[in-house]
XYZ file of C-alpha atoms in Angstrom:
656
model
C 0.000 0.000 0.000
C 1.302 3.456 -0.909
C 1.291 5.763 2.101
C 0.780 9.518 2.053
C 3.960 9.975 4.050
C 5.950 8.137 1.370
C 4.728 10.405 -1.423
C 4.981 13.584 0.654
C 8.704 12.853 0.921
C 8.956 13.982 -2.696
C 7.344 17.377 -2.001
C 9.604 20.442 -2.265
C 10.329 21.744 1.257
C 9.346 25.337 0.476
C 5.689 24.440 -0.210
C 3.052 24.766 2.540
C 2.457 21.642 4.644
C -1.337 21.614 4.239
C -2.126 20.170 0.793
C -4.740 21.539 -1.575
C -5.686 17.967 -2.398
C -4.792 14.598 -0.909
C -5.344 11.146 -2.358
C -5.047 8.474 0.344
C -4.903 4.749 -0.506
C -7.499 5.296 -3.237
C -8.848 2.251 -5.084
C -11.553 2.377 -7.752
C -13.102 -0.745 -9.274
C -15.701 -0.623 -12.039
C -17.938 -3.553 -12.930
C -18.527 -4.140 -16.625
C -20.758 -7.068 -17.613
C -20.026 -8.776 -14.350
C -16.243 -8.362 -14.650
C -14.249 -6.238 -12.188
C -12.062 -3.552 -13.788
C -9.428 -2.372 -11.293
C -8.688 1.171 -12.440
C -6.898 2.411 -9.279
C -5.210 0.186 -6.717
C -4.117 1.932 -3.523
C -2.794 5.284 -4.801
C -1.656 8.065 -2.473
C -0.272 11.510 -3.300
C -0.511 15.153 -2.211
C -1.003 18.312 -4.296
C 0.213 21.476 -2.588
C -0.685 25.127 -2.984
C 0.862 26.888 -5.948
C 2.415 23.818 -7.561
C 1.840 21.987 -10.818
C 1.904 18.213 -10.469
C 2.292 16.095 -13.600
C 0.572 12.709 -13.548
C 1.992 10.667 -16.428
C 1.623 7.161 -17.773
C 0.199 5.191 -20.672
C -3.511 4.807 -21.369
C -5.102 2.610 -18.724
C -2.682 3.607 -15.971
C -5.441 5.288 -13.935
C -4.474 8.945 -14.480
C -7.878 10.193 -15.619
C -9.773 8.079 -13.085
C -7.829 9.732 -10.272
C -8.677 13.166 -11.680
C -12.371 12.283 -11.948
C -12.338 10.979 -8.369
C -10.995 14.324 -7.133
C -13.697 16.100 -9.161
C -16.378 13.788 -7.759
C -17.396 12.897 -11.309
C -16.851 9.145 -11.466
C -19.547 7.391 -13.483
C -22.377 6.188 -11.245
C -24.147 3.697 -13.531
C -23.252 1.222 -12.234
C -21.672 2.730 -9.128
C -17.982 1.769 -8.841
C -16.518 0.307 -5.679
C -14.341 3.002 -4.080
C -12.121 2.734 -1.027
C -9.719 5.307 0.391
C -10.085 9.071 0.201
C -9.836 11.821 -2.448
C -9.811 15.090 -0.500
C -10.021 18.604 -1.948
C -9.519 21.415 0.563
C -10.365 18.986 3.376
C -13.546 17.534 1.821
C -13.490 13.872 0.830
C -15.034 13.747 -2.653
C -15.633 10.008 -2.215
C -17.811 10.041 0.899
C -19.294 13.572 0.589
C -22.899 14.067 -0.473
C -23.654 15.303 -3.983
C -24.599 18.716 -2.560
C -21.195 18.961 -0.848
C -19.418 17.918 -4.034
C -21.218 20.628 -5.997
C -20.123 23.251 -3.475
C -16.499 22.091 -3.683
C -16.609 22.137 -7.489
C -18.161 25.619 -7.429
C -15.729 27.235 -5.004
C -12.519 25.190 -5.097
C -12.217 23.199 -8.326
C -11.793 23.776 -12.054
C -11.428 21.285 -14.901
C -9.975 21.368 -18.412
C -10.574 18.300 -20.561
C -8.785 17.005 -23.654
C -11.450 17.900 -26.223
C -13.018 21.314 -25.530
C -15.686 20.682 -28.171
C -17.236 18.020 -25.933
C -17.215 20.445 -22.983
C -18.487 23.594 -24.693
C -22.147 23.888 -25.681
C -22.180 24.041 -29.512
C -25.531 25.911 -29.555
C -24.384 28.785 -27.298
C -22.051 31.626 -28.116
C -18.724 31.572 -26.323
C -19.517 34.769 -24.408
C -22.732 33.333 -22.938
C -20.866 30.298 -21.658
C -18.066 32.324 -20.062
C -20.538 34.794 -18.507
C -22.388 31.860 -16.900
C -19.335 31.055 -14.770
C -17.797 34.539 -14.584
C -20.991 36.314 -13.440
C -20.752 39.356 -15.712
C -19.717 40.350 -19.200
C -16.976 42.589 -17.801
C -15.437 39.722 -15.863
C -15.814 37.389 -18.869
C -13.882 39.846 -21.039
C -11.220 40.103 -18.348
C -10.867 36.304 -18.185
C -10.588 35.894 -21.937
C -7.961 38.628 -22.011
C -6.158 36.945 -19.089
C -5.826 33.670 -20.990
C -4.616 35.431 -24.134
C -7.665 35.289 -26.405
C -7.074 37.999 -29.048
C -9.898 40.505 -29.566
C -12.033 38.976 -26.770
C -15.043 41.190 -27.507
C -15.371 39.730 -30.991
C -14.600 36.162 -29.876
C -17.414 36.287 -27.305
C -19.906 36.523 -30.179
C -18.556 33.399 -31.868
C -19.817 29.840 -31.553
C -17.278 27.182 -30.432
C -16.941 25.676 -33.922
C -15.843 29.074 -35.252
C -12.735 29.092 -33.037
C -9.481 27.216 -33.554
C -8.539 24.338 -31.281
C -6.105 26.533 -29.359
C -8.686 29.266 -28.796
C -11.306 26.735 -27.648
C -8.825 25.350 -25.133
C -8.104 28.887 -23.877
C -11.848 29.460 -23.416
C -12.032 26.257 -21.355
C -9.120 27.409 -19.196
C -10.815 30.811 -18.710
C -13.963 29.043 -17.517
C -11.933 26.734 -15.274
C -10.251 29.628 -13.429
C -13.306 31.927 -13.378
C -14.102 31.168 -9.753
C -10.427 31.494 -8.719
C -10.296 27.806 -7.761
C -7.716 26.320 -5.453
C -7.109 23.407 -7.821
C -7.537 22.876 -11.576
C -7.390 19.383 -13.028
C -6.256 19.481 -16.678
C -6.720 16.107 -18.372
C -4.550 15.864 -21.514
C -5.231 19.517 -22.470
C -2.516 19.614 -25.164
C -2.596 16.101 -26.658
C -4.031 16.908 -30.099
C -2.714 20.498 -30.352
C -0.012 21.813 -32.664
C 3.372 22.394 -31.032
C 2.934 26.177 -31.286
C -0.501 26.154 -29.621
C 0.737 23.577 -27.120
C 3.561 25.887 -26.068
C 1.068 28.726 -25.615
C -1.285 26.607 -23.471
C 1.551 25.302 -21.290
C 2.888 28.815 -20.782
C -0.607 29.968 -19.871
C -0.937 27.245 -17.217
C 2.398 28.255 -15.695
C 1.449 31.950 -15.724
C -1.924 31.312 -14.072
C -0.286 29.195 -11.392
C 2.232 31.948 -10.632
C -0.244 34.860 -10.792
C -3.300 33.332 -9.111
C -1.636 30.787 -6.814
C -3.808 28.067 -8.353
C -2.563 24.488 -8.115
C -2.744 22.310 -11.226
C -2.788 18.585 -11.836
C -1.613 18.091 -15.416
C -2.625 14.632 -16.630
C -0.559 13.701 -19.679
C 1.205 10.804 -21.376
C 4.030 13.044 -22.654
C 6.880 13.586 -20.207
C 8.340 16.256 -22.492
C 5.151 18.300 -22.171
C 5.091 17.827 -18.415
C 8.718 18.902 -18.041
C 7.978 22.375 -19.394
C 5.782 23.612 -16.562
C 5.520 21.050 -13.756
C 7.218 21.185 -10.372
C 6.761 17.506 -9.522
C 5.919 14.338 -11.401
C 3.990 11.220 -10.414
C 4.406 8.251 -12.786
C 1.529 5.758 -12.753
C 1.342 2.232 -14.129
C -1.333 -0.432 -13.840
C -3.416 1.660 -11.445
C -0.536 2.199 -9.009
C 2.100 4.836 -8.306
C 5.439 3.771 -9.807
C 7.613 6.815 -9.080
C 7.285 10.377 -7.778
C 9.637 13.259 -7.160
C 10.837 16.654 -8.291
C 10.521 16.971 -12.046
C 14.148 17.860 -12.715
C 15.442 15.078 -10.435
C 13.294 12.340 -11.938
C 14.137 13.385 -15.513
C 17.834 13.502 -14.725
C 17.989 10.209 -12.786
C 14.847 8.052 -13.033
C 14.713 5.043 -10.722
C 11.804 2.981 -12.038
C 12.325 0.910 -15.220
C 8.960 2.124 -16.504
C 10.014 5.782 -16.226
C 13.249 4.920 -18.039
C 11.229 3.239 -20.798
C 8.892 6.228 -21.200
C 11.838 8.600 -21.497
C 13.624 6.394 -24.025
C 10.508 5.982 -26.171
C 9.812 9.690 -26.358
C 10.220 11.303 -29.765
C 12.768 14.102 -29.922
C 15.050 15.702 -32.466
C 18.137 13.857 -31.189
C 16.951 10.324 -31.999
C 19.414 8.424 -34.217
C 18.055 8.061 -37.751
C 18.183 4.581 -39.273
C 17.594 2.765 -35.976
C 14.432 1.764 -34.179
C 13.100 3.917 -31.371
C 13.580 1.869 -28.166
C 9.847 1.414 -27.542
C 8.555 -0.389 -24.491
C 7.869 -4.047 -25.322
C 4.361 -5.433 -24.986
C 1.320 -3.487 -23.822
C -0.025 -2.173 -20.495
C -1.732 -4.771 -18.288
C -5.412 -5.575 -18.674
C -7.148 -3.876 -15.686
C -9.470 -6.884 -15.508
C -6.557 -9.228 -14.719
C -3.432 -7.566 -13.370
C -0.370 -9.816 -13.153
C 0.833 -10.993 -9.749
C 3.475 -8.890 -8.031
C 4.774 -5.871 -9.947
C 2.396 -5.060 -12.798
C 5.320 -3.941 -14.970
C 7.316 -7.183 -14.607
C 6.060 -8.793 -17.896
C 7.556 -5.844 -19.840
C 10.601 -5.145 -17.679
C 14.038 -6.227 -18.989
C 15.379 -6.304 -15.435
C 12.541 -8.321 -13.858
C 13.628 -10.847 -11.211
C 11.878 -13.522 -9.180
C 11.256 -11.005 -6.387
C 9.178 -8.884 -8.799
C 6.553 -11.638 -8.994
C 6.446 -12.395 -5.276
C 4.752 -9.261 -3.934
C 3.477 -5.860 -4.995
C 6.296 -3.316 -4.474
C 5.446 -0.335 -2.276
C 6.944 3.167 -2.657
C 10.127 3.786 -0.739
C 13.084 6.182 -1.025
C 14.419 6.341 -4.575
C 18.116 5.496 -4.955
C 18.741 8.087 -7.682
C 16.744 11.152 -6.578
C 14.972 12.703 -3.586
C 11.561 11.155 -4.325
C 10.006 7.708 -4.011
C 9.878 4.622 -6.232
C 7.952 1.333 -6.108
C 10.559 -1.077 -7.482
C 12.757 -3.905 -6.172
C 15.383 -3.620 -8.951
C 18.602 -2.536 -7.210
C 20.606 -1.329 -10.207
C 18.996 1.390 -12.333
C 22.062 1.474 -14.628
C 21.369 -2.094 -15.788
C 17.787 -1.134 -16.592
C 18.864 1.903 -18.600
C 21.291 -0.141 -20.706
C 18.676 -2.823 -21.365
C 16.218 -0.267 -22.717
C 18.602 1.717 -24.892
C 20.101 -0.916 -27.209
C 19.254 0.483 -30.688
C 18.276 -1.929 -33.483
C 19.184 -0.908 -37.059
C 16.434 -0.979 -39.698
C 16.689 -3.358 -42.634
C 18.028 -1.941 -45.927
C 15.534 -0.334 -48.286
C 14.118 -2.692 -50.909
C 15.117 -1.958 -54.496
C 12.533 0.149 -56.333
C 12.127 1.315 -59.920
C 12.733 5.057 -59.801
C 12.174 5.801 -63.476
C 8.809 7.344 -62.532
C 7.739 9.117 -59.314
C 5.066 7.667 -57.071
C 2.939 10.823 -57.401
C 3.261 14.271 -58.981
C 1.256 17.363 -58.003
C 1.217 20.285 -60.412
C -0.106 23.682 -59.267
C -2.891 22.182 -57.135
C -5.460 24.547 -55.641
C -8.482 23.618 -53.529
C -11.253 25.942 -52.382
C -14.441 25.570 -50.376
C -17.516 27.770 -50.318
C -18.483 28.820 -46.786
C -21.960 30.189 -46.139
C -22.151 33.734 -44.756
C -25.575 34.803 -43.546
C -28.674 33.741 -45.473
C -27.508 34.531 -48.981
C -23.808 35.337 -48.884
C -20.809 33.054 -49.131
C -17.054 33.297 -48.698
C -14.249 31.338 -50.324
C -11.914 29.318 -48.118
C -8.507 28.900 -49.769
C -7.382 25.478 -48.489
C -4.585 24.826 -51.030
C -2.817 27.493 -53.059
C -0.685 26.417 -56.018
C 0.953 23.348 -54.451
C 3.576 21.580 -56.577
C 5.309 18.486 -55.227
C 6.868 15.252 -56.525
C 7.302 12.161 -54.339
C 9.828 9.720 -55.764
C 9.262 5.971 -55.788
C 10.271 4.606 -52.384
C 10.688 8.088 -50.897
C 9.142 9.245 -47.627
C 7.941 12.848 -47.463
C 6.560 14.461 -44.306
C 4.064 17.317 -44.569
C 4.108 19.447 -41.419
C 2.377 22.588 -40.201
C -0.248 23.875 -37.797
C -3.940 23.066 -37.972
C -5.493 24.887 -40.903
C -2.298 24.813 -42.968
C -3.851 22.473 -45.549
C -1.956 19.263 -44.710
C -4.939 16.914 -44.471
C -6.686 18.551 -47.442
C -3.558 17.926 -49.512
C -3.551 14.277 -48.420
C -7.205 13.857 -49.386
C -6.591 15.408 -52.789
C -3.714 12.974 -53.361
C -5.957 10.096 -52.231
C -8.630 11.131 -54.728
C -11.167 11.858 -51.986
C -11.317 15.486 -53.176
C -10.869 17.027 -56.600
C -8.725 20.167 -57.033
C -10.120 23.336 -58.607
C -6.986 23.829 -60.692
C -3.851 21.806 -61.258
C -3.677 18.027 -61.355
C -2.455 14.965 -59.463
C -0.709 12.192 -61.418
C -0.258 8.707 -59.931
C 2.329 6.325 -61.363
C 1.558 2.894 -59.998
C -2.063 2.505 -58.961
C -4.296 3.895 -56.260
C -2.583 4.919 -53.000
C -3.753 3.532 -49.658
C -4.510 5.607 -46.577
C -4.073 5.152 -42.818
C -6.118 7.586 -40.724
C -5.461 9.220 -37.352
C -8.330 7.425 -35.599
C -7.943 3.779 -36.543
C -11.005 2.799 -34.503
C -13.262 5.066 -36.566
C -11.854 3.760 -39.864
C -12.419 0.043 -39.110
C -15.911 -1.346 -39.748
C -17.181 -2.361 -36.273
C -19.393 -5.294 -37.369
C -16.671 -7.045 -39.398
C -13.967 -9.290 -38.000
C -10.327 -8.279 -38.274
C -9.839 -10.916 -40.967
C -12.706 -9.518 -43.037
C -11.394 -5.949 -42.656
C -7.818 -6.842 -43.625
C -8.983 -8.983 -46.563
C -11.279 -6.341 -48.055
C -8.750 -5.396 -50.766
C -8.148 -8.950 -51.980
C -9.826 -9.961 -55.228
C -13.180 -11.667 -54.804
C -12.252 -14.722 -56.905
C -9.485 -15.827 -54.530
C -10.075 -19.192 -52.834
C -10.920 -19.093 -49.115
C -7.702 -20.890 -48.105
C -5.578 -18.479 -50.148
C -7.477 -15.549 -48.704
C -6.873 -16.715 -45.126
C -3.192 -17.273 -45.874
C -2.811 -13.733 -47.230
C -4.611 -12.256 -44.206
C -2.415 -14.246 -41.798
C 0.725 -13.064 -43.588
C -0.429 -9.433 -43.442
C -1.183 -9.687 -39.711
C 2.217 -11.240 -38.985
C 3.838 -8.503 -41.063
C 2.472 -5.841 -38.700
C 3.277 -7.821 -35.544
C -0.154 -9.351 -34.823
C -0.928 -13.004 -34.188
C -3.101 -14.644 -36.896
C -5.709 -15.642 -34.307
C -6.885 -12.005 -33.988
C -8.442 -12.436 -37.455
C -11.537 -13.960 -35.884
C -12.401 -11.139 -33.459
C -13.979 -7.696 -33.875
C -11.720 -4.632 -34.017
C -13.534 -3.042 -31.058
C -12.048 -5.667 -28.737
C -8.483 -4.665 -29.605
C -6.305 -2.033 -27.945
C -5.576 1.269 -29.688
C -2.162 0.086 -30.829
C -3.546 -3.175 -32.189
C -6.249 -1.320 -34.136
C -3.619 0.905 -35.708
C -1.682 -2.202 -36.748
C -4.843 -3.666 -38.310
C -5.212 -0.441 -40.331
C -1.647 -0.878 -41.631
C -2.285 -4.557 -42.432
C -5.335 -3.617 -44.498
C -3.339 -0.961 -46.351
C -0.374 -3.202 -47.257
C -1.979 -6.622 -47.819
C -1.789 -5.617 -51.501
C 1.400 -3.498 -51.381
C 0.678 0.030 -52.694
C 3.257 2.169 -54.408
C 2.225 5.092 -52.174
C 1.000 4.949 -48.562
C -0.740 8.037 -47.156
C -0.652 8.536 -43.367
C -2.761 11.238 -41.701
C -1.460 11.925 -38.170
C -1.336 8.189 -37.264
C 0.534 8.817 -33.980
C -0.705 12.224 -32.756
C -3.063 10.921 -30.045
C -1.053 7.845 -29.008
C 1.043 7.266 -25.898
C 4.765 7.863 -26.397
C 5.660 4.154 -26.324
C 2.785 3.244 -28.649
C 3.663 6.054 -31.064
C 7.250 4.773 -31.136
C 6.022 1.255 -31.975
C 3.824 2.552 -34.815
C 6.674 4.615 -36.302
C 9.015 1.619 -36.089
C 6.384 -0.489 -37.848
C 5.929 2.100 -40.600
C 9.669 2.228 -41.258
C 9.848 -1.581 -41.394
C 6.932 -1.832 -43.836
C 8.241 0.940 -46.037
C 11.688 -0.628 -46.320
C 10.413 -4.175 -46.793
C 7.841 -3.287 -49.473
C 9.677 -0.397 -51.142
C 6.705 1.949 -50.671
C 6.672 5.696 -50.957
C 5.107 7.367 -47.919
C 3.373 10.718 -47.532
C 3.254 11.375 -43.792
C 1.104 14.246 -42.492
C 1.993 15.376 -38.971
C 2.381 18.445 -36.766
C 5.284 16.745 -34.948
C 8.661 17.621 -36.441
C 10.365 14.950 -34.330
C 8.171 12.278 -35.953
C 8.846 13.858 -39.358
C 12.586 13.663 -38.800
C 12.404 9.987 -37.891
C 10.159 8.847 -40.739
C 10.929 11.049 -43.755
C 13.636 11.691 -46.329
C 12.243 15.127 -47.203
C 9.954 17.536 -45.360
C 7.444 19.989 -46.801
C 6.411 22.740 -44.372
C 2.952 24.201 -45.077
C 1.355 27.448 -43.954
C -2.092 28.684 -45.019
C -2.330 26.302 -47.958
C 1.162 26.827 -49.371
C 4.473 25.002 -49.094
C 6.842 27.538 -47.526
C 9.900 25.282 -47.165
C 10.942 22.015 -48.801
C 14.123 20.016 -48.573
C 15.943 17.052 -47.049
C 14.571 16.531 -43.548
C 17.985 16.598 -41.872
C 18.722 19.997 -43.441
C 15.294 21.431 -42.626
C 15.639 20.349 -38.979
C 19.255 21.418 -38.489
C 19.162 24.697 -40.409
C 15.593 25.869 -41.117
C 15.448 28.736 -43.592
C 11.863 29.957 -43.279
C 10.960 31.862 -40.075
C 7.833 29.686 -39.717
C 9.899 26.485 -39.716
C 12.208 28.066 -37.159
C 9.191 28.870 -34.965
C 7.845 25.301 -35.194
C 11.181 23.887 -34.079
C 11.539 26.395 -31.245
C 8.105 25.413 -29.894
C 8.882 21.679 -29.539
C 8.771 20.670 -25.848
C 11.985 19.083 -24.637
C 13.128 18.223 -21.087
C 15.181 21.064 -19.695
C 14.594 23.420 -22.638
C 11.841 26.028 -22.516
C 9.808 26.282 -25.743
C 9.538 29.616 -27.525
C 5.948 30.702 -28.046
C 4.999 31.796 -31.548
C 2.791 34.888 -31.193
C -0.705 34.976 -32.605
C -2.529 32.307 -34.566
C -2.668 31.468 -38.277
C -4.769 33.893 -40.284
C -8.078 32.572 -41.502
C -7.934 30.888 -44.938
C -11.109 32.913 -45.584
C -9.007 36.101 -45.479
C -5.421 35.345 -46.446
C -3.131 38.336 -45.705
C -1.588 40.231 -48.560
C 2.061 39.722 -49.331
C 3.683 36.923 -47.346
C 0.864 35.157 -45.509
C 3.138 34.629 -42.473
C 4.204 38.263 -42.080
C 1.626 39.194 -39.342
C 3.316 36.672 -37.008
C 6.875 36.831 -38.309
C 9.435 38.422 -35.948
C 11.748 39.066 -38.924
C 9.201 40.689 -41.276
C 10.330 43.692 -43.309
C 8.264 46.200 -45.309
C 8.474 44.121 -48.506
C 6.810 41.195 -46.732
C 3.548 43.150 -46.415
C 3.113 43.534 -50.153
C 5.214 40.980 -52.058
C 4.149 37.328 -52.203
C 7.246 35.088 -52.091
C 7.414 31.904 -54.156
C 9.540 28.792 -53.601
C 13.132 29.564 -54.586
C 16.373 27.709 -54.062
C 18.152 29.001 -50.955
C 21.420 27.398 -52.006
C 22.440 26.564 -55.573
C 24.433 23.597 -54.245
C 21.475 21.878 -52.518
C 17.807 21.052 -53.214
C 16.587 23.363 -50.448
C 13.594 25.583 -51.305
C 11.951 28.315 -49.248
C 9.232 30.877 -49.914
C 10.758 33.772 -47.999
C 11.968 37.167 -49.171
C 14.722 37.106 -46.544
C 16.425 33.997 -47.933
C 15.493 34.259 -51.622
C 18.280 34.214 -54.175
C 17.796 34.591 -57.889
C 18.043 31.426 -59.990
C 20.959 31.054 -62.423
């Protein structure tokens, strides 16, 4: 059993003794179809005034359940079995009446959830919703200004769908701090955001903590995100606390093998290219049947017989001033076991006489209704020209609204361009979507889904053999062919999507943010799989992402997009090491990395309904000159000796 005293040992000494919130030996068990699901198993930790505590771990570790317990919002149909305490400002949110919980939520608590669109009322204007919690229009305007919403008076008249993802998240934060709460629980508030918006939201959380004295619990699966703003970190696994301590100490010298594995699996710009990311083996434990002893032992390279004998309890960590629940005596051995890099196989030979796809001057527009009779034109793609060679991998990066996904859909043939054309040389491309669960037919078995692209005249035995081979190719056992996709984990569903795409090897594979919402270890596994498939089958890959670290790992070249245009194009290593366009420089500066503060890019992308004159990036560009306001740059070579291109007046040189 984890004791409060154990976890409090990791608390910085300069914080007040009385905690804002205290979780004491908390266990939560849900019952689903007669089966017990053990979400939390004896967790204890304190949250003190004026601190930001990161709670990290993979999906299923119990992070969100702990947050919901503190909010008093655990699902009550059927009522879970709860033992222990979850106190907020001295009130136990487990045993308190519903009336008491409402009072605590009103006066002491705030919440920010991952998807603000599910929390904001789509039928009400933003201003009405903020006024409801703020009490007056004046205070609502003040709150929106406090959280950095530009032109708050105009934004209050908008509906949630008319705001960008970053602005919606800022509105949610404004509502969460309206009552000046003692504690705000932020559950994955930056998971699906661009790196630039993510940096802004993280900076906002830190500023609010410093200015208002509000405590935050930041629930996240990304240690890099947590390291930017958090004072302490609590690592959870299998419903238990694995490690806790000061953020800088744990990052510098982690004690638990699971923490080491999370850090190793995290994408960053220093990963060696050409070798697999050292992803955690296996998957998190099934909460319906946790293994005996340490829940992490089946995945731990340093597991010993003692790990199976009893559940480890938190005690003093050997490498930092916090606590760890582990019986492994030598953290150095664990670190070595996790960091052995495995080289990728050589690239299969491909015929490069023709490219995989060629885009010539592609534009795409949408009509957007304005009022009863008017309409505006949304410029999604503006004169995009791009070749992808056979067997080449090209990443397309940029913020939301830059046109990345629209470009992918035009290449896939799901949309037709207004002008320009797309030429395919080698058949129809295949596509893997961000949400694999939504792209897999729920009433079909995995075998039926994977075999959809096989010709109908194939004999049943041949069909089954092909499906089995495709499943093995993506690291799945053939026996999953007989079950429905809904019974698989998120990582398994993503592998099924890849198996369906490559069972008949395409010349071009299109990937739309396939790792953006995945845990760090799962994202690493998917990227390793994609590299293996690409090299084995000789496929070209078009990889849409807002993560430049993922782009660096997966691509030969990178195309950076802004407001429907490619603003920089070149070999990925060159683009990452020496970006030429100020927008690319800003994207790289905003990437969260342990020990390095991100640089916030001011403002937000202009609306594609009203593209600025001149360089479309100039309203946000710190290097803009007078010419940038009026002249529209085109892609030029920035160096006659290399294939680097940039659409920037500051780097443009005249062609020979």
